[in-house]
mmCIF file of C-alpha atoms in Angstrom:
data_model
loop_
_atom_site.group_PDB
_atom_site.id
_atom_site.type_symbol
_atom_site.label_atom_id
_atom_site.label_comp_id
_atom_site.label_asym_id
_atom_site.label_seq_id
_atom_site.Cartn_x
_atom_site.Cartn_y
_atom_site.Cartn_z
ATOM 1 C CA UNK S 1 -33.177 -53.051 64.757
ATOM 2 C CA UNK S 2 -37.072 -54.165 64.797
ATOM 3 C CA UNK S 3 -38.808 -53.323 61.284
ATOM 4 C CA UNK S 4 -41.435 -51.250 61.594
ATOM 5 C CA UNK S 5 -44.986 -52.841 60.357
ATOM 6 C CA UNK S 6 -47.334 -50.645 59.129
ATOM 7 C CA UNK S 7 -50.710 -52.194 60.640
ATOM 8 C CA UNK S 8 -54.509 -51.572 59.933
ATOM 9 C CA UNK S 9 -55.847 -51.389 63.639
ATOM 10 C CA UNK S 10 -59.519 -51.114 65.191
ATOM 11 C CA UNK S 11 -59.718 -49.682 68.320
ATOM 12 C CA UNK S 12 -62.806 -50.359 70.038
ATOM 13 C CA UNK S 13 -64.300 -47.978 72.648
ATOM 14 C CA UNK S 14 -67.520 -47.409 74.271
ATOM 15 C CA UNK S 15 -69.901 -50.446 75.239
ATOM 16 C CA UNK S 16 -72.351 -50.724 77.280
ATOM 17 C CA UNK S 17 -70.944 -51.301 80.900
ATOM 18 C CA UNK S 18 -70.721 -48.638 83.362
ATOM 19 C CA UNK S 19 -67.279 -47.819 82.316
ATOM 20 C CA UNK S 20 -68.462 -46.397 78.806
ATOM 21 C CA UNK S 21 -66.762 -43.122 79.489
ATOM 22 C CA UNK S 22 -63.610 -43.995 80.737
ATOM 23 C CA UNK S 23 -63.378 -46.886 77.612
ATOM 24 C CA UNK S 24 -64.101 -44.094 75.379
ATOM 25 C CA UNK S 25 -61.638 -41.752 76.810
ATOM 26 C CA UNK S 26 -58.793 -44.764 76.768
ATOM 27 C CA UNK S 27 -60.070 -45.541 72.838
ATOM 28 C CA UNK S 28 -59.591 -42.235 71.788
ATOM 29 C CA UNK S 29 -56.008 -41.912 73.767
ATOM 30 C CA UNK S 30 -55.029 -45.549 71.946
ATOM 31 C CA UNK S 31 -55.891 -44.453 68.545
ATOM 32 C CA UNK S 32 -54.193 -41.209 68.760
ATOM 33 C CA UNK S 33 -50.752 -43.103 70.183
ATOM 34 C CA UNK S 34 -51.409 -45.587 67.229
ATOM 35 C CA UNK S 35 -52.076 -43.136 64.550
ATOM 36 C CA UNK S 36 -48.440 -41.091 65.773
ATOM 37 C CA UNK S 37 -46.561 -44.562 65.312
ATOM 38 C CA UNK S 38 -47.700 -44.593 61.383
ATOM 39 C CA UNK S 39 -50.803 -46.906 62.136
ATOM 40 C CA UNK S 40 -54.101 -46.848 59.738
ATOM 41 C CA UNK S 41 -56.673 -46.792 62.857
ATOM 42 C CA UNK S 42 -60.437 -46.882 63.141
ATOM 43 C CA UNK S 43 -62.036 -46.175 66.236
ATOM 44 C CA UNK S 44 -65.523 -48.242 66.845
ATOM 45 C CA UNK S 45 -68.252 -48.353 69.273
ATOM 46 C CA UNK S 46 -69.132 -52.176 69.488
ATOM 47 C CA UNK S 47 -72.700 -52.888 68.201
ATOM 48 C CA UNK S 48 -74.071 -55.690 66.623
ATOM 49 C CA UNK S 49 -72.376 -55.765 63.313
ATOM 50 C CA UNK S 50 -69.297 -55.240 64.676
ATOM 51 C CA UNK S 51 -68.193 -59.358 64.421
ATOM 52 C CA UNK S 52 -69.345 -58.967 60.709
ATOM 53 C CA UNK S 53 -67.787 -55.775 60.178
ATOM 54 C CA UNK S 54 -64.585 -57.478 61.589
ATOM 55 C CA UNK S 55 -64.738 -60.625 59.277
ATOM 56 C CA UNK S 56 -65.607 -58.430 56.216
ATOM 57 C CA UNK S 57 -62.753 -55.558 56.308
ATOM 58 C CA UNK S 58 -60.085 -57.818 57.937
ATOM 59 C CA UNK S 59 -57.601 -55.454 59.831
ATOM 60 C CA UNK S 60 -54.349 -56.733 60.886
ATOM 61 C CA UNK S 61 -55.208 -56.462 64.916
ATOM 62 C CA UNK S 62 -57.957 -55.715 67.057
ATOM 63 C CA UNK S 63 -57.381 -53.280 70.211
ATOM 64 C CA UNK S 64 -60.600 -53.479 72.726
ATOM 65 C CA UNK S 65 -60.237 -50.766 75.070
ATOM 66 C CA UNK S 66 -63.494 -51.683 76.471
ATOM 67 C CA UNK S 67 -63.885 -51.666 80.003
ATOM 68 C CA UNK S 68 -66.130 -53.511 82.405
ATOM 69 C CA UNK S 69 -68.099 -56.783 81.862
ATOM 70 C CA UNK S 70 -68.275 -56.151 77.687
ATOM 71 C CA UNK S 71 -64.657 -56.201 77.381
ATOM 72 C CA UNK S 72 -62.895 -58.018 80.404
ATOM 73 C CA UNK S 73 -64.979 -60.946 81.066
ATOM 74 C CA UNK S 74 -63.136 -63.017 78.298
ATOM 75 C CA UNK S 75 -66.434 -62.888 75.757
ATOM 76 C CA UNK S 76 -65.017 -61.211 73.654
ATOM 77 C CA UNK S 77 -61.699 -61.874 73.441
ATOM 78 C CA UNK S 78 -63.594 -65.811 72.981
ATOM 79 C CA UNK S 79 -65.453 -64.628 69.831
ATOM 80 C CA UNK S 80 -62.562 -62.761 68.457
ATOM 81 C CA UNK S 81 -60.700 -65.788 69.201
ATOM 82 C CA UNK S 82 -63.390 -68.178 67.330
ATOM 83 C CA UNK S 83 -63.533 -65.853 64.301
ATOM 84 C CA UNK S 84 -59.748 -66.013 63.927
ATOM 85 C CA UNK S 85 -58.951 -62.290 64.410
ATOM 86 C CA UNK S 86 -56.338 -61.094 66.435
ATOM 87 C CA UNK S 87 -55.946 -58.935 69.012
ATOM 88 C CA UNK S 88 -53.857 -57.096 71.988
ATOM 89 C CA UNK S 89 -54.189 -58.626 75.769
ATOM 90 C CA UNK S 90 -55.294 -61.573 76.922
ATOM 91 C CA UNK S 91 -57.115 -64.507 76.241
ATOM 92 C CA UNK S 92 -60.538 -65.318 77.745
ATOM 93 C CA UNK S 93 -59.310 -67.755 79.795
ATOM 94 C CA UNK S 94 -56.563 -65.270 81.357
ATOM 95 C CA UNK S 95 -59.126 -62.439 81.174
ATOM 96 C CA UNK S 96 -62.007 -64.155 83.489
ATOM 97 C CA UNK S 97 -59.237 -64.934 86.073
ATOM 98 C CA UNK S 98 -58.383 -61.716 86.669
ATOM 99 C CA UNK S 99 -62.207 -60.559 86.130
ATOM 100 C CA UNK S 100 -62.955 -62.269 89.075
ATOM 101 C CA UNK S 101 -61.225 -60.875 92.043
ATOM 102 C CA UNK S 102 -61.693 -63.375 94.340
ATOM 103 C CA UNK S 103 -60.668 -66.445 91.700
ATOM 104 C CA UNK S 104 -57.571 -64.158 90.969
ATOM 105 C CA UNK S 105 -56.319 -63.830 94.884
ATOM 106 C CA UNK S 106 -57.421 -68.013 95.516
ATOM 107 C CA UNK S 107 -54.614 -68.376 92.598
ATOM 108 C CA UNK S 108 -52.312 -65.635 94.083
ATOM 109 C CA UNK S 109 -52.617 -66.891 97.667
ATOM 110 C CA UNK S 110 -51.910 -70.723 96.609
ATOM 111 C CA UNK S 111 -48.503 -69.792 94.812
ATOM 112 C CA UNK S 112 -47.322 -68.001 98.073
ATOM 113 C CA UNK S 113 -47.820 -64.269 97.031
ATOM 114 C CA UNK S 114 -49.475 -61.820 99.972
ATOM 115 C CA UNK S 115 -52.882 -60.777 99.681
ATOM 116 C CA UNK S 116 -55.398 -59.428 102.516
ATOM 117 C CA UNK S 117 -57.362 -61.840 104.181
ATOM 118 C CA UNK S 118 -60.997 -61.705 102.578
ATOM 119 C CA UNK S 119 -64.459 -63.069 102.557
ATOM 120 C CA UNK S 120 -66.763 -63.282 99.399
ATOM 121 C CA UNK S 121 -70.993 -62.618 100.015
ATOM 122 C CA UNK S 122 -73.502 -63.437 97.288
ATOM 123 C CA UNK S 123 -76.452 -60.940 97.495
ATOM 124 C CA UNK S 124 -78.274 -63.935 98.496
ATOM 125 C CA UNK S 125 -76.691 -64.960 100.927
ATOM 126 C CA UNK S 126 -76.556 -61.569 102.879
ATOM 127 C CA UNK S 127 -80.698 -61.502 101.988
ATOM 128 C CA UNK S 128 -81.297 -65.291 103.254
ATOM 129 C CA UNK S 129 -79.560 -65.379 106.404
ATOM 130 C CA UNK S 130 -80.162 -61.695 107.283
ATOM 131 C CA UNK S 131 -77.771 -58.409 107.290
ATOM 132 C CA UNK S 132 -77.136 -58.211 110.914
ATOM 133 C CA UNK S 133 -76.092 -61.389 111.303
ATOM 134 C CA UNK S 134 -74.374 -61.966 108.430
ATOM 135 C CA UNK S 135 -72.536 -57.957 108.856
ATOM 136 C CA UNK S 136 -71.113 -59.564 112.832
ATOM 137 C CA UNK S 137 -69.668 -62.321 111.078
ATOM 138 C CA UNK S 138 -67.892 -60.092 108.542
ATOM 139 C CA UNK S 139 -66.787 -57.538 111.496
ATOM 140 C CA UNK S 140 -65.723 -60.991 113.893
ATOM 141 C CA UNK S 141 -63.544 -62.851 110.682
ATOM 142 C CA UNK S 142 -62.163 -59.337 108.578
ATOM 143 C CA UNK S 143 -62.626 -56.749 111.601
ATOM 144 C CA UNK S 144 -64.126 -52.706 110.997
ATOM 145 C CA UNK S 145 -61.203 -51.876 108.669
ATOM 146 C CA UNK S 146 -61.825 -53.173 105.901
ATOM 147 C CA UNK S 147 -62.337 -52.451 102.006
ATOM 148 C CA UNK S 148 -65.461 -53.779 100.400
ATOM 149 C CA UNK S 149 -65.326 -53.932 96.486
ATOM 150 C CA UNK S 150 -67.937 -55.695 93.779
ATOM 151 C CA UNK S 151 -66.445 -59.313 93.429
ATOM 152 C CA UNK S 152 -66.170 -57.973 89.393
ATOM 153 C CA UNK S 153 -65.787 -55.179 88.151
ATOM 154 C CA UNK S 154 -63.295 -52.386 87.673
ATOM 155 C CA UNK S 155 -62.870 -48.593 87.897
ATOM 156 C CA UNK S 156 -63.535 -48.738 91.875
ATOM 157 C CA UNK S 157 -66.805 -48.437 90.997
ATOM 158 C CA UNK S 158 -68.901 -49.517 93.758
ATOM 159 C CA UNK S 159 -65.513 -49.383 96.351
ATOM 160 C CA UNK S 160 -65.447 -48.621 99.875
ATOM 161 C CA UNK S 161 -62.898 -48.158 102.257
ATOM 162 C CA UNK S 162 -64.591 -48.885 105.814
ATOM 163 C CA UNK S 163 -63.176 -47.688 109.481
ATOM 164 C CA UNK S 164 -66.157 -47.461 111.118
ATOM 165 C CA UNK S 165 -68.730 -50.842 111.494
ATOM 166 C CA UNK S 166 -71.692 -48.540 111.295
ATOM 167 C CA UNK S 167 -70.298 -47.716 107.573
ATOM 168 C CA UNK S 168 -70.584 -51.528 106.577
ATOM 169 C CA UNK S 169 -74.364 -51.931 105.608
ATOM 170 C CA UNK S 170 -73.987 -49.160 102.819
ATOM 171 C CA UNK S 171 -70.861 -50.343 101.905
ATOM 172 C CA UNK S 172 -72.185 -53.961 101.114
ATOM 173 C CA UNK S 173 -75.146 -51.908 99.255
ATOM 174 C CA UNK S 174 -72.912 -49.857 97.110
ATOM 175 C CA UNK S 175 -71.111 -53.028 96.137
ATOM 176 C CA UNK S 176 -73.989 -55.499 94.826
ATOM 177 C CA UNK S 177 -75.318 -51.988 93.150
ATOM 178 C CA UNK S 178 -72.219 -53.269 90.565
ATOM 179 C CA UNK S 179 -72.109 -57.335 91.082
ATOM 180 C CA UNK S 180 -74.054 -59.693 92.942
ATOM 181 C CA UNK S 181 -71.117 -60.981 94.967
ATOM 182 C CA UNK S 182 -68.953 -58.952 97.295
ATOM 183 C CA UNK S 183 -65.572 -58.943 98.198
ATOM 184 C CA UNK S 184 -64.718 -57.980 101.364
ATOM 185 C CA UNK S 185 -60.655 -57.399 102.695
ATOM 186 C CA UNK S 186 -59.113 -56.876 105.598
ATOM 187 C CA UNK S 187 -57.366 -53.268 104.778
ATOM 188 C CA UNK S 188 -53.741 -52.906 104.640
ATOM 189 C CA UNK S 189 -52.165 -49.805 105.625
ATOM 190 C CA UNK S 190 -48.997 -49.184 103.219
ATOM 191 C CA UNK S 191 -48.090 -47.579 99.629
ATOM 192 C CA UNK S 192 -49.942 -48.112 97.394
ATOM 193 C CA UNK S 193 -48.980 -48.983 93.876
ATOM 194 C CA UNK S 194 -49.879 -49.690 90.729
ATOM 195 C CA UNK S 195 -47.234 -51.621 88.777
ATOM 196 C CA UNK S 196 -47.713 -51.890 84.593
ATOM 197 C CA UNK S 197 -46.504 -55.669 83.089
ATOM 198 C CA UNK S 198 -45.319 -55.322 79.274
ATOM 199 C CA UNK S 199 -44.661 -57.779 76.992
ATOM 200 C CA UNK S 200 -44.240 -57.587 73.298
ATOM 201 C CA UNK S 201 -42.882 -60.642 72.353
ATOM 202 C CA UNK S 202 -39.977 -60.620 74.507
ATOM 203 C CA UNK S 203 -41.497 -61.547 77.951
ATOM 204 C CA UNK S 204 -43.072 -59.556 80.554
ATOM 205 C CA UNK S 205 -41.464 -56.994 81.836
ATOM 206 C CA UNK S 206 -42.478 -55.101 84.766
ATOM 207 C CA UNK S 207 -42.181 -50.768 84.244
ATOM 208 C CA UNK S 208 -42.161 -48.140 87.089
ATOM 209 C CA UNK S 209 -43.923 -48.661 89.796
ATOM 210 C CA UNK S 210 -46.577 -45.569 90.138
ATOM 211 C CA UNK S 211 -47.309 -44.384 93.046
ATOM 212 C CA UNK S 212 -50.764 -43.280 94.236
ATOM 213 C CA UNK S 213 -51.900 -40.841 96.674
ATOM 214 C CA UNK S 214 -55.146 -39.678 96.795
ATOM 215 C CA UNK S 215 -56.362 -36.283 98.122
ATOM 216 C CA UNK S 216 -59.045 -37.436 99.629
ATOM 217 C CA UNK S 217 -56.917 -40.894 100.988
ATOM 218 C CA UNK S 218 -59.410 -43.153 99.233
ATOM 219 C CA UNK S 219 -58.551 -43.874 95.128
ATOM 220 C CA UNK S 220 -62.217 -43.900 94.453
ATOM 221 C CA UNK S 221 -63.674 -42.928 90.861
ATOM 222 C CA UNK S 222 -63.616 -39.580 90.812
ATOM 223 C CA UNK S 223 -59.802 -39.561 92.293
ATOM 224 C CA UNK S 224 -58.981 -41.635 89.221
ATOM 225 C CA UNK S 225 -60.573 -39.976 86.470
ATOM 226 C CA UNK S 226 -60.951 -36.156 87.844
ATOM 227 C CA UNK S 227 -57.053 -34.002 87.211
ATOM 228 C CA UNK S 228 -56.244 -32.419 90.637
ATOM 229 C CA UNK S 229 -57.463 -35.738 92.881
ATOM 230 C CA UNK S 230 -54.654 -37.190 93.161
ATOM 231 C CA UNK S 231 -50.925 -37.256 93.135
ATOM 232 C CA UNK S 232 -49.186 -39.569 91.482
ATOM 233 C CA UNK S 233 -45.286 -40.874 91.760
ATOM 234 C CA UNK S 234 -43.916 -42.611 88.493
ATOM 235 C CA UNK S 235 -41.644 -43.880 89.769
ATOM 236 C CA UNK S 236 -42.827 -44.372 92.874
ATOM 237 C CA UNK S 237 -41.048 -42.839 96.248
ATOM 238 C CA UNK S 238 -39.878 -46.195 97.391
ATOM 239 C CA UNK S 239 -36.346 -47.660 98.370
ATOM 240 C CA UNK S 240 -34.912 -50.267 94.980
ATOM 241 C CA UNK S 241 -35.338 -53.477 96.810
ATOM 242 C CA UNK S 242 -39.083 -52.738 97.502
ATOM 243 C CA UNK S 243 -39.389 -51.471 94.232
ATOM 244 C CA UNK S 244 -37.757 -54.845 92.864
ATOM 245 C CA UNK S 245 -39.914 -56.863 95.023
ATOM 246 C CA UNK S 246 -42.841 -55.148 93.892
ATOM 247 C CA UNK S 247 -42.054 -55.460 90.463
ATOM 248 C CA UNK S 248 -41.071 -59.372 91.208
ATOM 249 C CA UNK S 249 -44.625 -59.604 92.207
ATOM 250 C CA UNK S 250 -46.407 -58.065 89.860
ATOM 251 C CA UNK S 251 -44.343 -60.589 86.723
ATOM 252 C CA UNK S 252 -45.087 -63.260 88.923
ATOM 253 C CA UNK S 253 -48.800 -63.092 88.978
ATOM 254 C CA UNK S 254 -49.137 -61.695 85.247
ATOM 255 C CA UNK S 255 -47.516 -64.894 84.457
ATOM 256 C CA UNK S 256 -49.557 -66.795 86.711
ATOM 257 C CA UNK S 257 -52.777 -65.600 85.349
ATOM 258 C CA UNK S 258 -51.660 -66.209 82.088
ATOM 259 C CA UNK S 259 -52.245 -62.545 80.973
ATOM 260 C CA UNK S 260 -50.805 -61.366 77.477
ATOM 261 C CA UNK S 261 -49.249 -57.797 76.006
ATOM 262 C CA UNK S 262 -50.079 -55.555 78.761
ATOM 263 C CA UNK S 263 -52.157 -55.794 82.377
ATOM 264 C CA UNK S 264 -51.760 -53.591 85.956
ATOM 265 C CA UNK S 265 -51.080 -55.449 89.013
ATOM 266 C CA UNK S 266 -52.457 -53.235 91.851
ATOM 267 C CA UNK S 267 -50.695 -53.915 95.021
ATOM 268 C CA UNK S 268 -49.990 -52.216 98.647
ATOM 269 C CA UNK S 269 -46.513 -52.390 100.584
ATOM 270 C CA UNK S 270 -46.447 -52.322 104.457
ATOM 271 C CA UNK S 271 -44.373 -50.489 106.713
ATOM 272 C CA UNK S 272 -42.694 -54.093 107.229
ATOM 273 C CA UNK S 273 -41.775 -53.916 103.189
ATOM 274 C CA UNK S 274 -44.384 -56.803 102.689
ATOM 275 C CA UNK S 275 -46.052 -56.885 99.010
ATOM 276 C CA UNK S 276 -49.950 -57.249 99.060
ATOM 277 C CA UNK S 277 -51.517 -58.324 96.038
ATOM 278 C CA UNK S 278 -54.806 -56.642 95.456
ATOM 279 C CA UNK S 279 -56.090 -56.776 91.683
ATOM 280 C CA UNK S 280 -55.267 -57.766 88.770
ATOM 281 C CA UNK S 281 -56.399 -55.459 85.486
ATOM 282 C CA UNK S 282 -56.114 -57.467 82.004
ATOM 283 C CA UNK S 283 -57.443 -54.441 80.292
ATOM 284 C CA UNK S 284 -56.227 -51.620 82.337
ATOM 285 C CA UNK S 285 -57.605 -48.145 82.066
ATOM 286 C CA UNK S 286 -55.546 -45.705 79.472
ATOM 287 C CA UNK S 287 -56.947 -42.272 79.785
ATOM 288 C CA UNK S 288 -55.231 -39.277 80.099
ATOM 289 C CA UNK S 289 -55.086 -39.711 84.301
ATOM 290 C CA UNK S 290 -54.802 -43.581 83.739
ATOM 291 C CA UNK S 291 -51.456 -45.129 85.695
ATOM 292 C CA UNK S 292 -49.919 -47.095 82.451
ATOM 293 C CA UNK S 293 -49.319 -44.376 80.611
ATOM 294 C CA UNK S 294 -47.500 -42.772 83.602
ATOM 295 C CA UNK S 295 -45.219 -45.877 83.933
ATOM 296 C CA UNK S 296 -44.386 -46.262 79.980
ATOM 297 C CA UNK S 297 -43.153 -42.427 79.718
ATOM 298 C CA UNK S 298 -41.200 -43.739 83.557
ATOM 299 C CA UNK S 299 -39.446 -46.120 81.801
ATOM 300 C CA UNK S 300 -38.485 -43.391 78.921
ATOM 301 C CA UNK S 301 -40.759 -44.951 76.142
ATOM 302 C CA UNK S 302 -43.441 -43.016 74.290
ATOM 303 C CA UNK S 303 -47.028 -44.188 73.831
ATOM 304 C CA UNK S 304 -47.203 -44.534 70.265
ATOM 305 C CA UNK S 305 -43.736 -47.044 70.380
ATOM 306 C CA UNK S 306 -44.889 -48.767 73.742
ATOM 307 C CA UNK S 307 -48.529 -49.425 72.224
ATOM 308 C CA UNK S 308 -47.246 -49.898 68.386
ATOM 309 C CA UNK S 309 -44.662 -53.130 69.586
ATOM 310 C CA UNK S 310 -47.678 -54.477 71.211
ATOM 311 C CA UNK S 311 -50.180 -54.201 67.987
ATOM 312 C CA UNK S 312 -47.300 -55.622 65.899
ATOM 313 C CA UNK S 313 -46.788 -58.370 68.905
ATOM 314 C CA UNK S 314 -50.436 -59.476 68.572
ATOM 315 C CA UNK S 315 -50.704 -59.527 64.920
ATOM 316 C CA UNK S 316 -47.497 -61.972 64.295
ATOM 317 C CA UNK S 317 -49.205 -64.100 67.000
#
């Protein structure tokens, strides 16, 4: 039987990145699970005293629910890191592999996992050697289907799926409006799913896949965040060996990012049963419409146990 720690927590939430909202909404959902499992909890909006404010009150763990560039990039994660305070997920080594989506599939594609063929584009580069010709290339090497996505970044902000090559120029504009590189894949037509990696001390374990299946066919922002746009499958409608595979997958790259506590590996199966890694998220969203919450009440666990063993993981660490 595990003893149960009673832990001083700070949850932080907000930032500046264009995720502000949906960090804020995944705070507040953290400190309430926290707060159920017995934990003392403050919930803080980063600001410029908050490294001070850390060093001065001293709470057992740190919990940034912080999405975007302020909390996934690995900056913070390297200051808490320098000031010796602990915290849940990864470290900012782990944290700007999997910030950088095409880094994260180079590694992924080298150790033999499936991922779509893509092609990275600075800003730049599209601007110095000019959009048409630059926009044939694309079409010629990835072809008109084909998903364009900010090179960082998270949320499917600034995502596009693209059938049509008359849709590519705004596509490649909606994408630099969030990063100055873009990432452009072939598109896979499959399942898709989002598959949650926990690991509180005992090594990663991979929960429930969840299935996703937007209205609207495209798992854009507003078919994330908004209740009603989209339907979701936890565990997802597929046969046990894909699900196994899928979950084989998803350990696999956790591990070979070397992410920590908790991350989402996003990936799409084929009508052939082929796995397709996508993204990796070392911070992954935790709303009330967020996909790891769906998986940890799949596998039968509550919130407040699932994300208590992981504060108590990160503050014996």
């Amino acid at each position: 039987m595990t003893t149960f720690h009673k832990l001083d927590i700070v949850v932080l939430a907000g930032g500046i990145s264009h995720e502000r909202d949906v960090s804020l909404r995944s705070g507040r959902r953290v400190a309430e699970a926290l707060k159920a499992a017995g934990h003392t909890v403050t919930l803080r909006d980063p600001d410029a005293s908050l490294l001070t404010a850390l060093t001065d009150n001293a709470p057992d763990v740190v919990w940034p629910a912080l999405h975007g560039a302020s909390g996934e990039d690995g900056a913070l994660q390297a200051l808490l890191r320098a000031r010796g305070i602990r915290y849940v997920g990864s470290h900012p080594e782990a944290a700007g592999l999997a910030w950088s989506k095409p880094t994260a599939k180079v590694l992924v594609s080298r150790a033999g996992i499936a991922t779509p063929e893509w092609l990275t584009l600075p800003n730049g580069t599209f601007r110095e050697l000019g959009a048409n010709g630059v926009l044939a290339e694309v079409l010629h090497g990835i072809g008109a289907a084909a998903v364009v996505k900010p090179a960082q970044g998270g949320s499917a902000q600034g995502v596009t799926i693209v059938t049509d090559a008359a849709d590519l120029p705004r596509a490649m504009v909606d994408a630099y409006t969030y990063s100055d590189v873009a990432l452009i894949e072939k598109k896979i037509e499959g399942t898709e799913l989002a598959i949650t990696v926990m690991d509180s001390g005992h090594g990663p374990v991979a929960l429930p896949a969840v299935e996703i299946e937007p209205l609207s066919g495209i798992y854009s922002f507003e078919a994330r965040y908004n209740a009603g746009e989209t339907t979701f499958f936890a565990p997802a409608r597929v046969s046990e060996e894909v699900a196994e595979r899928a979950a084989a997958v998803a350990v696999q790259v956790h591990e070979l990012l070397g992410l920590r506590h908790i991350s989402r590996i996003d990936v799409i199966v084929d009508a052939e049963g082929v796995v397709w890694f996508l993204e990796a998220n070392m911070l992954p969203g935790l709303t009330e419409t967020s996909l790891v919450p769906q998986a940890i009440e799949a596998a039968g666990l509550t919130l407040a146990s699932a994300y208590s063993a992981l504060a108590v993981a990160a503050a014996a660490e």
